[in-house]
PDB file of C-alpha atoms in Angstrom:
ATOM      1  CA  UNK A   5      47.483-103.502  85.258  1.00 83.00           C
ATOM      2  CA  UNK A   6      46.862-105.078  81.691  1.00 86.00           C
ATOM      3  CA  UNK A   7      48.131-108.049  83.022  1.00 87.00           C
ATOM      4  CA  UNK A   8      45.057-108.497  84.783  1.00 84.00           C
ATOM      5  CA  UNK A   9      42.695-108.912  81.806  1.00 87.00           C
ATOM      6  CA  UNK A  10      45.633-112.603  80.830  1.00 86.00           C
ATOM      7  CA  UNK A  11      45.901-113.290  84.214  1.00 85.00           C
ATOM      8  CA  UNK A  12      41.501-113.204  85.270  1.00 84.00           C
ATOM      9  CA  UNK A  13      41.588-115.427  81.663  1.00 85.00           C
ATOM     10  CA  UNK A  14      43.707-118.345  83.070  1.00 83.00           C
ATOM     11  CA  UNK A  15      42.333-118.456  86.413  1.00 81.00           C
ATOM     12  CA  UNK A  16      38.305-118.931  84.733  1.00 80.00           C
ATOM     13  CA  UNK A  17      37.827-120.168  81.413  1.00 86.00           C
ATOM     14  CA  UNK A  18      36.310-117.167  79.622  1.00 86.00           C
ATOM     15  CA  UNK A  19      36.536-118.879  76.634  1.00 89.00           C
ATOM     16  CA  UNK A  20      33.955-121.073  77.030  1.00 92.00           C
ATOM     17  CA  UNK A  21      32.326-118.522  79.136  1.00 92.00           C
ATOM     18  CA  UNK A  22      31.667-116.469  76.264  1.00 93.00           C
ATOM     19  CA  UNK A  23      30.441-119.467  73.564  1.00 94.00           C
ATOM     20  CA  UNK A  24      28.290-120.547  76.000  1.00 94.00           C
ATOM     21  CA  UNK A  25      27.261-116.640  76.738  1.00 94.00           C
ATOM     22  CA  UNK A  26      27.063-115.627  72.437  1.00 94.00           C
ATOM     23  CA  UNK A  27      25.164-119.010  71.935  1.00 95.00           C
ATOM     24  CA  UNK A  28      22.785-117.826  74.108  1.00 94.00           C
ATOM     25  CA  UNK A  29      22.437-114.921  73.538  1.00 95.00           C
ATOM     26  CA  UNK A  30      22.245-115.110  69.228  1.00 95.00           C
ATOM     27  CA  UNK A  31      20.035-117.973  69.261  1.00 94.00           C
ATOM     28  CA  UNK A  32      17.261-116.507  71.469  1.00 94.00           C
ATOM     29  CA  UNK A  33      17.911-113.098  69.116  1.00 93.00           C
ATOM     30  CA  UNK A  34      17.384-114.422  66.556  1.00 93.00           C
ATOM     31  CA  UNK A  35      14.402-116.015  67.643  1.00 93.00           C
ATOM     32  CA  UNK A  36      12.914-112.770  69.235  1.00 93.00           C
ATOM     33  CA  UNK A  37      13.439-110.887  66.288  1.00 93.00           C
ATOM     34  CA  UNK A  38      12.033-113.280  63.591  1.00 92.00           C
ATOM     35  CA  UNK A  39       8.990-114.463  65.398  1.00 93.00           C
ATOM     36  CA  UNK A  40       7.898-110.875  67.086  1.00 93.00           C
ATOM     37  CA  UNK A  41       8.195-109.944  63.522  1.00 93.00           C
ATOM     38  CA  UNK A  42       5.685-112.732  62.093  1.00 93.00           C
ATOM     39  CA  UNK A  43       3.378-112.480  64.449  1.00 93.00           C
ATOM     40  CA  UNK A  44       4.185-107.814  64.276  1.00 94.00           C
ATOM     41  CA  UNK A  45       2.679-108.353  60.831  1.00 93.00           C
ATOM     42  CA  UNK A  46      -0.459-109.925  61.577  1.00 91.00           C
ATOM     43  CA  UNK A  47      -1.110-107.904  64.301  1.00 93.00           C
ATOM     44  CA  UNK A  48      -0.692-105.083  61.380  1.00 91.00           C
ATOM     45  CA  UNK A  49      -1.624-106.598  58.602  1.00 88.00           C
ATOM     46  CA  UNK A  50      -4.659-109.405  58.912  1.00 88.00           C
ATOM     47  CA  UNK A  51      -7.794-108.819  59.734  1.00 88.00           C
ATOM     48  CA  UNK A  52      -9.367-111.310  61.793  1.00 89.00           C
ATOM     49  CA  UNK A  53     -12.164-111.041  64.149  1.00 92.00           C
ATOM     50  CA  UNK A  54     -10.637-110.209  67.867  1.00 90.00           C
ATOM     51  CA  UNK A  55      -7.475-108.311  66.722  1.00 91.00           C
ATOM     52  CA  UNK A  56      -7.375-105.272  68.138  1.00 91.00           C
ATOM     53  CA  UNK A  57      -8.792-107.268  72.014  1.00 94.00           C
ATOM     54  CA  UNK A  58      -6.415-110.100  71.205  1.00 93.00           C
ATOM     55  CA  UNK A  59      -3.291-107.477  70.350  1.00 93.00           C
ATOM     56  CA  UNK A  60      -4.703-105.553  73.932  1.00 93.00           C
ATOM     57  CA  UNK A  61      -4.415-108.524  75.486  1.00 93.00           C
ATOM     58  CA  UNK A  62      -0.801-108.890  74.333  1.00 91.00           C
ATOM     59  CA  UNK A  63       0.290-105.620  75.304  1.00 90.00           C
ATOM     60  CA  UNK A  64      -1.204-105.917  78.822  1.00 91.00           C
ATOM     61  CA  UNK A  65       1.359-109.247  79.878  1.00 88.00           C
ATOM     62  CA  UNK A  66       3.567-106.157  79.614  1.00 87.00           C
ATOM     63  CA  UNK A  67       1.844-105.465  83.113  1.00 88.00           C
ATOM     64  CA  UNK A  68       2.480-107.892  85.077  1.00 86.00           C
ATOM     65  CA  UNK A  69       5.561-108.290  86.961  1.00 86.00           C
ATOM     66  CA  UNK A  70       8.155-111.180  86.157  1.00 82.00           C
ATOM     67  CA  UNK A  71       8.418-112.846  89.735  1.00 87.00           C
ATOM     68  CA  UNK A  72       4.322-113.321  89.331  1.00 89.00           C
ATOM     69  CA  UNK A  73       4.727-116.236  86.388  1.00 88.00           C
ATOM     70  CA  UNK A  74       8.286-116.912  86.782  1.00 90.00           C
ATOM     71  CA  UNK A  75       7.609-120.205  89.904  1.00 92.00           C
ATOM     72  CA  UNK A  76       5.140-121.672  86.952  1.00 92.00           C
ATOM     73  CA  UNK A  77       7.262-121.333  84.593  1.00 91.00           C
ATOM     74  CA  UNK A  78       9.984-123.270  86.088  1.00 93.00           C
ATOM     75  CA  UNK A  79       7.678-125.382  87.403  1.00 95.00           C
ATOM     76  CA  UNK A  80       7.522-126.103  83.248  1.00 93.00           C
ATOM     77  CA  UNK A  81      10.925-126.279  82.229  1.00 93.00           C
ATOM     78  CA  UNK A  82      11.196-128.848  85.267  1.00 94.00           C
ATOM     79  CA  UNK A  83       8.157-131.452  84.002  1.00 95.00           C
ATOM     80  CA  UNK A  84       9.785-130.806  80.663  1.00 92.00           C
ATOM     81  CA  UNK A  85      13.716-132.430  81.757  1.00 92.00           C
ATOM     82  CA  UNK A  86      15.278-129.214  80.965  1.00 92.00           C
ATOM     83  CA  UNK A  87      16.520-127.806  83.457  1.00 93.00           C
ATOM     84  CA  UNK A  88      20.245-127.718  84.088  1.00 93.00           C
ATOM     85  CA  UNK A  89      20.076-126.372  80.048  1.00 93.00           C
ATOM     86  CA  UNK A  90      20.444-124.211  77.805  1.00 93.00           C
ATOM     87  CA  UNK A  91      16.624-124.421  76.577  1.00 93.00           C
ATOM     88  CA  UNK A  92      15.030-122.118  79.347  1.00 93.00           C
ATOM     89  CA  UNK A  93      16.821-119.657  77.352  1.00 92.00           C
ATOM     90  CA  UNK A  94      16.675-119.684  74.285  1.00 92.00           C
ATOM     91  CA  UNK A  95      13.552-121.615  73.115  1.00 90.00           C
ATOM     92  CA  UNK A  96      10.893-119.724  74.599  1.00 85.00           C
ATOM     93  CA  UNK A  97      11.881-116.899  72.394  1.00 86.00           C
ATOM     94  CA  UNK A  98      10.340-118.967  69.257  1.00 87.00           C
ATOM     95  CA  UNK A  99       7.268-118.378  71.117  1.00 85.00           C
ATOM     96  CA  UNK A 100       7.318-114.584  70.544  1.00 76.00           C
ATOM     97  CA  UNK A 101       7.930-113.851  74.256  1.00 80.00           C
ATOM     98  CA  UNK A 102       8.553-110.041  73.634  1.00 83.00           C
ATOM     99  CA  UNK A 103       4.967-107.896  73.513  1.00 90.00           C
ATOM    100  CA  UNK A 104       7.449-104.133  74.151  1.00 90.00           C
ATOM    101  CA  UNK A 105       8.972-105.372  69.710  1.00 92.00           C
ATOM    102  CA  UNK A 106       5.976-106.599  68.498  1.00 93.00           C
ATOM    103  CA  UNK A 107       4.975-103.581  69.374  1.00 92.00           C
ATOM    104  CA  UNK A 108       7.559-101.520  67.818  1.00 90.00           C
ATOM    105  CA  UNK A 109       7.236-103.634  64.868  1.00 92.00           C
ATOM    106  CA  UNK A 110       3.757-103.171  65.146  1.00 92.00           C
ATOM    107  CA  UNK A 111       3.808 -99.097  64.656  1.00 90.00           C
ATOM    108  CA  UNK A 112       6.214 -99.683  61.758  1.00 90.00           C
ATOM    109  CA  UNK A 113       4.340-101.952  60.071  1.00 92.00           C
ATOM    110  CA  UNK A 114       1.696 -99.832  59.986  1.00 91.00           C
ATOM    111  CA  UNK A 115       3.257 -96.881  58.485  1.00 89.00           C
ATOM    112  CA  UNK A 116       3.880 -98.395  54.676  1.00 90.00           C
ATOM    113  CA  UNK A 117       1.571 -97.935  52.740  1.00 90.00           C
ATOM    114  CA  UNK A 118      -0.465-101.021  51.427  1.00 89.00           C
ATOM    115  CA  UNK A 119      -0.125 -99.471  47.994  1.00 91.00           C
ATOM    116  CA  UNK A 120       3.082-101.756  48.022  1.00 91.00           C
ATOM    117  CA  UNK A 121       1.507-104.356  49.214  1.00 89.00           C
ATOM    118  CA  UNK A 122      -0.510-104.645  46.604  1.00 89.00           C
ATOM    119  CA  UNK A 123       1.797-103.778  44.169  1.00 92.00           C
ATOM    120  CA  UNK A 124       3.634-107.062  45.098  1.00 90.00           C
ATOM    121  CA  UNK A 125       0.894-109.148  45.128  1.00 89.00           C
ATOM    122  CA  UNK A 126      -0.049-107.813  41.513  1.00 91.00           C
ATOM    123  CA  UNK A 127       3.892-108.994  40.535  1.00 89.00           C
ATOM    124  CA  UNK A 128       2.800-111.799  41.850  1.00 88.00           C
ATOM    125  CA  UNK A 129       4.214-111.993  45.857  1.00 87.00           C
ATOM    126  CA  UNK A 130       2.881-114.818  47.968  1.00 88.00           C
ATOM    127  CA  UNK A 131       2.687-114.381  51.312  1.00 84.00           C
ATOM    128  CA  UNK A 132       5.875-115.155  52.445  1.00 88.00           C
ATOM    129  CA  UNK A 133       8.082-113.265  49.750  1.00 89.00           C
ATOM    130  CA  UNK A 134       5.600-109.953  50.401  1.00 90.00           C
ATOM    131  CA  UNK A 135       6.418-110.482  53.933  1.00 91.00           C
ATOM    132  CA  UNK A 136      11.022-111.591  53.784  1.00 89.00           C
ATOM    133  CA  UNK A 137      11.677-109.982  50.616  1.00 90.00           C
ATOM    134  CA  UNK A 138       9.003-106.270  51.018  1.00 90.00           C
ATOM    135  CA  UNK A 139       8.196-105.637  54.428  1.00 91.00           C
ATOM    136  CA  UNK A 140      11.276-106.843  56.532  1.00 91.00           C
ATOM    137  CA  UNK A 141      13.632-104.295  54.093  1.00 91.00           C
ATOM    138  CA  UNK A 142      11.534-101.213  55.211  1.00 89.00           C
ATOM    139  CA  UNK A 143      11.664-101.731  58.720  1.00 89.00           C
ATOM    140  CA  UNK A 144      15.298-102.346  58.721  1.00 88.00           C
ATOM    141  CA  UNK A 145      15.578 -99.690  61.493  1.00 86.00           C
ATOM    142  CA  UNK A 146      13.153-101.118  63.619  1.00 88.00           C
ATOM    143  CA  UNK A 147      14.747-104.665  63.230  1.00 90.00           C
ATOM    144  CA  UNK A 148      18.519-103.575  63.609  1.00 88.00           C
ATOM    145  CA  UNK A 149      16.681-101.607  67.105  1.00 88.00           C
ATOM    146  CA  UNK A 150      14.692-104.542  68.393  1.00 90.00           C
ATOM    147  CA  UNK A 151      17.903-106.168  67.532  1.00 91.00           C
ATOM    148  CA  UNK A 152      20.573-104.276  70.230  1.00 90.00           C
ATOM    149  CA  UNK A 153      17.818-103.944  72.696  1.00 90.00           C
ATOM    150  CA  UNK A 154      17.520-108.385  72.419  1.00 92.00           C
ATOM    151  CA  UNK A 155      21.072-108.683  72.223  1.00 93.00           C
ATOM    152  CA  UNK A 156      21.329-106.136  75.761  1.00 92.00           C
ATOM    153  CA  UNK A 157      18.534-108.320  77.082  1.00 91.00           C
ATOM    154  CA  UNK A 158      19.742-112.081  76.678  1.00 93.00           C
ATOM    155  CA  UNK A 159      23.813-110.718  77.529  1.00 93.00           C
ATOM    156  CA  UNK A 160      23.491-109.052  80.524  1.00 92.00           C
ATOM    157  CA  UNK A 161      20.018-111.860  81.515  1.00 92.00           C
ATOM    158  CA  UNK A 162      20.984-112.841  84.955  1.00 92.00           C
ATOM    159  CA  UNK A 163      18.258-114.122  86.610  1.00 92.00           C
ATOM    160  CA  UNK A 164      18.060-116.666  83.827  1.00 92.00           C
ATOM    161  CA  UNK A 165      21.035-118.980  83.733  1.00 93.00           C
ATOM    162  CA  UNK A 166      20.924-118.259  87.844  1.00 93.00           C
ATOM    163  CA  UNK A 167      17.508-120.386  88.697  1.00 93.00           C
ATOM    164  CA  UNK A 168      17.916-122.947  85.148  1.00 94.00           C
ATOM    165  CA  UNK A 169      22.421-123.116  85.101  1.00 94.00           C
ATOM    166  CA  UNK A 170      23.561-125.410  87.649  1.00 91.00           C
ATOM    167  CA  UNK A 171      26.503-126.926  85.520  1.00 91.00           C
ATOM    168  CA  UNK A 172      29.384-124.495  85.773  1.00 89.00           C
ATOM    169  CA  UNK A 173      30.753-125.571  82.454  1.00 91.00           C
ATOM    170  CA  UNK A 174      27.124-123.916  81.532  1.00 92.00           C
ATOM    171  CA  UNK A 175      28.434-120.831  83.093  1.00 92.00           C
ATOM    172  CA  UNK A 176      27.100-117.634  80.704  1.00 93.00           C
ATOM    173  CA  UNK A 177      29.897-114.831  81.430  1.00 91.00           C
ATOM    174  CA  UNK A 178      27.695-112.421  83.846  1.00 91.00           C
ATOM    175  CA  UNK A 179      26.788-116.212  86.285  1.00 90.00           C
ATOM    176  CA  UNK A 180      30.626-116.957  86.009  1.00 88.00           C
ATOM    177  CA  UNK A 181      31.496-113.498  87.371  1.00 86.00           C
ATOM    178  CA  UNK A 182      28.876-113.556  89.881  1.00 86.00           C
ATOM    179  CA  UNK A 183      30.213-117.196  90.201  1.00 83.00           C
ATOM    180  CA  UNK A 184      33.829-115.502  90.699  1.00 79.00           C
ATOM    181  CA  UNK A 185      32.912-112.644  93.123  1.00 75.00           C
ATOM    182  CA  UNK A 186      31.437-115.581  95.348  1.00 70.00           C
ATOM    183  CA  UNK A 187      34.881-117.414  95.191  1.00 68.00           C
ATOM    184  CA  UNK A 188      36.570-114.688  95.853  1.00 60.00           C
ATOM    185  CA  UNK A 189      34.243-113.514  99.774  1.00 58.00           C
ATOM    186  CA  UNK A 190      35.209-116.513 101.103  1.00 62.00           C
ATOM    187  CA  UNK A 191      39.377-115.623 100.798  1.00 63.00           C
ATOM    188  CA  UNK A 192      41.569-112.114  99.925  1.00 65.00           C
ATOM    189  CA  UNK A 193      39.154-110.257  98.268  1.00 66.00           C
ATOM    190  CA  UNK A 194      40.706-109.709  94.209  1.00 77.00           C
ATOM    191  CA  UNK A 195      38.936-106.553  93.135  1.00 80.00           C
ATOM    192  CA  UNK A 196      41.888-106.199  89.779  1.00 82.00           C
ATOM    193  CA  UNK A 197      40.708-109.435  89.010  1.00 83.00           C
ATOM    194  CA  UNK A 198      37.347-108.594  89.245  1.00 84.00           C
ATOM    195  CA  UNK A 199      37.261-105.158  87.588  1.00 88.00           C
ATOM    196  CA  UNK A 200      39.239-107.220  84.843  1.00 88.00           C
ATOM    197  CA  UNK A 201      36.460-109.470  83.881  1.00 87.00           C
ATOM    198  CA  UNK A 202      33.430-106.813  84.368  1.00 88.00           C
ATOM    199  CA  UNK A 203      35.278-104.866  81.436  1.00 91.00           C
ATOM    200  CA  UNK A 204      35.878-108.021  79.662  1.00 89.00           C
ATOM    201  CA  UNK A 205      32.029-108.577  79.541  1.00 89.00           C
ATOM    202  CA  UNK A 206      31.131-105.234  79.313  1.00 91.00           C
ATOM    203  CA  UNK A 207      33.498-104.552  76.111  1.00 91.00           C
ATOM    204  CA  UNK A 208      30.889-105.923  72.974  1.00 90.00           C
ATOM    205  CA  UNK A 209      27.880-104.275  74.888  1.00 90.00           C
ATOM    206  CA  UNK A 210      29.653-101.108  74.573  1.00 91.00           C
ATOM    207  CA  UNK A 211      30.849-101.779  71.086  1.00 90.00           C
ATOM    208  CA  UNK A 212      27.637-102.652  69.297  1.00 88.00           C
ATOM    209  CA  UNK A 213      26.434 -99.474  70.587  1.00 86.00           C
ATOM    210  CA  UNK A 214      29.762 -97.575  69.138  1.00 87.00           C
ATOM    211  CA  UNK A 215      28.149 -99.241  65.832  1.00 85.00           C
ATOM    212  CA  UNK A 216      24.698 -99.392  65.842  1.00 82.00           C
ATOM    213  CA  UNK A 217      23.959 -95.946  67.678  1.00 81.00           C
ATOM    214  CA  UNK A 218      22.829 -94.232  64.490  1.00 78.00           C
ATOM    215  CA  UNK A 219      20.540 -96.890  63.538  1.00 75.00           C
ATOM    216  CA  UNK A 220      19.329 -97.857  67.005  1.00 74.00           C
ATOM    217  CA  UNK A 221      18.603 -93.761  67.074  1.00 77.00           C
ATOM    218  CA  UNK A 222      16.577 -93.894  64.297  1.00 73.00           C
ATOM    219  CA  UNK A 223      14.709 -97.110  64.751  1.00 70.00           C
ATOM    220  CA  UNK A 224      13.331 -96.054  68.175  1.00 69.00           C
ATOM    221  CA  UNK A 225      11.892 -92.449  66.158  1.00 71.00           C
TER     222      UNK A 225
END
């Protein structure tokens, strides 16, 4: 029933929830892509003492269950008085919090011949130009693949908002959906509204994968 979508939009302030979700997702995604690319470029192209050992430690963090760092991370943000803000969901991305993305970027950077960089240096390119104008365009498939993964992960992030966000006017869509289901549990279940909200929330991901599937597969390959 098409009217379910219009009715649920009137029942819930979905415009506000979508704005919150987009703000969190785009800011976190941009931070992840930029910082992970910089760190990966350093591991792939610069030689410094302990580089390989540090990279192994970085990969080792992927083996830590998230529940281990959950409480210490919460205490840090609480001491910084950033609970009930978007900061814990976005600012962490500026510190390259995605080791898997760093690994993917590094593998791509290592496949690029060093002669390309040497030619750019001979033409007078500085390190910033070398990274931004030469290397990043050459790893475009990796950029797009990681952008899709990052967007999906942040859009569907439920645990983070559930822990850090308390004010309803700061809810992302997924937390609003959970809150809506909780309120319905006290009344007669309105499954048609639940399904409408679920479809609305899923549409951006479906559209993103539809348009980016070729680049996504190429990037992972």
